[in-house]
PDB file of C-alpha atoms in Angstrom:
ATOM      1  CA  MET J  21      36.466  43.912 -36.524  1.00  0.00           C
ATOM      2  CA  ASN J  22      37.308  44.559 -32.910  1.00  0.00           C
ATOM      3  CA  LYS J  23      34.722  43.721 -30.262  1.00  0.00           C
ATOM      4  CA  MET J  24      33.931  45.231 -26.864  1.00  0.00           C
ATOM      5  CA  THR J  25      31.274  44.529 -24.332  1.00  0.00           C
ATOM      6  CA  ALA J  26      28.869  47.355 -23.533  1.00  0.00           C
ATOM      7  CA  ASN J  27      30.516  47.680 -20.127  1.00  0.00           C
ATOM      8  CA  GLN J  28      34.001  47.897 -21.667  1.00  0.00           C
ATOM      9  CA  ALA J  29      32.776  50.520 -24.141  1.00  0.00           C
ATOM     10  CA  LYS J  30      31.330  52.548 -21.289  1.00  0.00           C
ATOM     11  CA  THR J  31      34.406  52.376 -19.062  1.00  0.00           C
ATOM     12  CA  HIS J  32      36.938  52.748 -21.900  1.00  0.00           C
ATOM     13  CA  PHE J  33      35.093  55.233 -24.099  1.00  0.00           C
ATOM     14  CA  GLY J  34      38.260  57.108 -25.117  1.00  0.00           C
ATOM     15  CA  GLU J  35      39.855  53.846 -26.249  1.00  0.00           C
ATOM     16  CA  LEU J  36      36.680  52.996 -28.166  1.00  0.00           C
ATOM     17  CA  LEU J  37      36.861  56.308 -30.028  1.00  0.00           C
ATOM     18  CA  LEU J  38      40.510  55.710 -30.919  1.00  0.00           C
ATOM     19  CA  GLN J  39      39.785  52.181 -32.161  1.00  0.00           C
ATOM     20  CA  THR J  40      36.977  53.386 -34.417  1.00  0.00           C
ATOM     21  CA  GLN J  41      39.457  55.601 -36.260  1.00  0.00           C
ATOM     22  CA  ARG J  42      41.178  52.399 -37.421  1.00  0.00           C
ATOM     23  CA  GLU J  43      38.161  50.129 -37.932  1.00  0.00           C
ATOM     24  CA  PRO J  44      34.555  49.669 -36.786  1.00  0.00           C
ATOM     25  CA  VAL J  45      34.045  48.200 -33.312  1.00  0.00           C
ATOM     26  CA  GLN J  46      31.224  45.811 -32.493  1.00  0.00           C
ATOM     27  CA  ILE J  47      29.580  46.331 -29.110  1.00  0.00           C
ATOM     28  CA  THR J  48      28.044  43.267 -27.491  1.00  0.00           C
ATOM     29  CA  LYS J  49      25.519  43.065 -24.696  1.00  0.00           C
ATOM     30  CA  ASN J  50      24.915  39.792 -22.897  1.00  0.00           C
ATOM     31  CA  GLY J  51      27.148  38.113 -25.475  1.00  0.00           C
ATOM     32  CA  LYS J  52      25.047  39.242 -28.444  1.00  0.00           C
ATOM     33  CA  PRO J  53      25.884  41.937 -31.009  1.00  0.00           C
ATOM     34  CA  ALA J  54      24.124  45.161 -30.021  1.00  0.00           C
ATOM     35  CA  ALA J  55      25.765  47.895 -32.113  1.00  0.00           C
ATOM     36  CA  VAL J  56      28.655  48.802 -34.344  1.00  0.00           C
ATOM     37  CA  VAL J  57      30.534  52.042 -33.734  1.00  0.00           C
ATOM     38  CA  LEU J  58      32.417  53.534 -36.648  1.00  0.00           C
ATOM     39  CA  SER J  59      34.270  56.729 -37.410  1.00  0.00           C
ATOM     40  CA  ALA J  60      32.413  59.752 -38.732  1.00  0.00           C
ATOM     41  CA  GLU J  61      34.403  59.389 -41.970  1.00  0.00           C
ATOM     42  CA  ASP J  62      33.312  55.757 -42.423  1.00  0.00           C
ATOM     43  CA  TYR J  63      29.712  56.711 -41.668  1.00  0.00           C
ATOM     44  CA  ALA J  64      29.791  59.494 -44.280  1.00  0.00           C
ATOM     45  CA  SER J  65      31.285  57.089 -46.840  1.00  0.00           C
ATOM     46  CA  ASN J  66      28.552  54.529 -46.146  1.00  0.00           C
ATOM     47  CA  GLU J  67      25.843  57.156 -46.532  1.00  0.00           C
ATOM     48  CA  GLU J  68      27.366  58.333 -49.830  1.00  0.00           C
ATOM     49  CA  LEU J  69      27.454  54.749 -51.145  1.00  0.00           C
ATOM     50  CA  LYS J  70      23.816  54.228 -50.159  1.00  0.00           C
ATOM     51  CA  LEU J  71      22.850  57.420 -51.992  1.00  0.00           C
ATOM     52  CA  GLN J  72      24.762  56.355 -55.102  1.00  0.00           C
ATOM     53  CA  LEU J  73      23.039  52.963 -55.075  1.00  0.00           C
ATOM     54  CA  LEU J  74      19.626  54.592 -54.707  1.00  0.00           C
ATOM     55  CA  GLN J  75      20.399  56.934 -57.608  1.00  0.00           C
ATOM     56  CA  LEU J  76      21.492  54.010 -59.808  1.00  0.00           C
ATOM     57  CA  ARG J  77      18.301  52.131 -58.962  1.00  0.00           C
ATOM     58  CA  ALA J  78      16.205  55.202 -59.835  1.00  0.00           C
ATOM     59  CA  VAL J  79      17.953  55.538 -63.200  1.00  0.00           C
ATOM     60  CA  GLN J  80      17.392  51.828 -63.901  1.00  0.00           C
ATOM     61  CA  ALA J  81      13.728  52.120 -62.901  1.00  0.00           C
ATOM     62  CA  GLU J  82      13.269  55.042 -65.317  1.00  0.00           C
ATOM     63  CA  LYS J  83      14.843  52.948 -68.101  1.00  0.00           C
ATOM     64  CA  ASP J  84      12.600  49.993 -67.249  1.00  0.00           C
ATOM     65  CA  VAL J  85       9.473  52.175 -67.343  1.00  0.00           C
ATOM     66  CA  ALA J  86      10.541  53.814 -70.627  1.00  0.00           C
ATOM     67  CA  SER J  87      11.047  50.409 -72.262  1.00  0.00           C
ATOM     68  CA  ALA J  88       7.865  48.935 -70.726  1.00  0.00           C
ATOM     69  CA  GLN J  89       9.917  46.457 -68.701  1.00  0.00           C
ATOM     70  CA  THR J  90       7.572  46.616 -65.746  1.00  0.00           C
ATOM     71  CA  THR J  91       5.546  44.135 -63.716  1.00  0.00           C
ATOM     72  CA  ASP J  92       2.090  44.560 -62.271  1.00  0.00           C
ATOM     73  CA  GLY J  93       2.505  45.029 -58.511  1.00  0.00           C
ATOM     74  CA  ASP J  94      -0.405  42.772 -57.537  1.00  0.00           C
ATOM     75  CA  ALA J  95       0.837  39.978 -59.821  1.00  0.00           C
ATOM     76  CA  PHE J  96       4.349  40.346 -58.465  1.00  0.00           C
ATOM     77  CA  LEU J  97       3.187  40.072 -54.850  1.00  0.00           C
ATOM     78  CA  SER J  98       0.934  37.176 -55.711  1.00  0.00           C
ATOM     79  CA  ASP J  99       3.876  35.322 -57.271  1.00  0.00           C
ATOM     80  CA  LEU J 100       5.948  35.964 -54.153  1.00  0.00           C
ATOM     81  CA  THR J 101       3.334  34.574 -51.805  1.00  0.00           C
ATOM     82  CA  GLN J 102       2.427  31.505 -53.863  1.00  0.00           C
ATOM     83  CA  GLN J 103       3.566  28.248 -52.375  1.00  0.00           C
ATOM     84  CA  ASP J 104       4.651  25.420 -54.652  1.00  0.00           C
TER      85      ASP J 104
END
């Protein structure tokens, strides 16, 4: 992944847009990652993948409920917060 400082991204915005057509570009501010800029096509693909994953999880949850493969929420949270 290419990297640019926030100042470089601001002063070379056209170049930034061209680079994002090839791959995402990380923008740093004060040496720390601040953002990632990606093409509209990559963004749409990511959103579609997230939707597909959510749909798969919903289908699995329906199967789990139908087969009584569920866990009590309070017990689950209690198990998570217990310290050994």
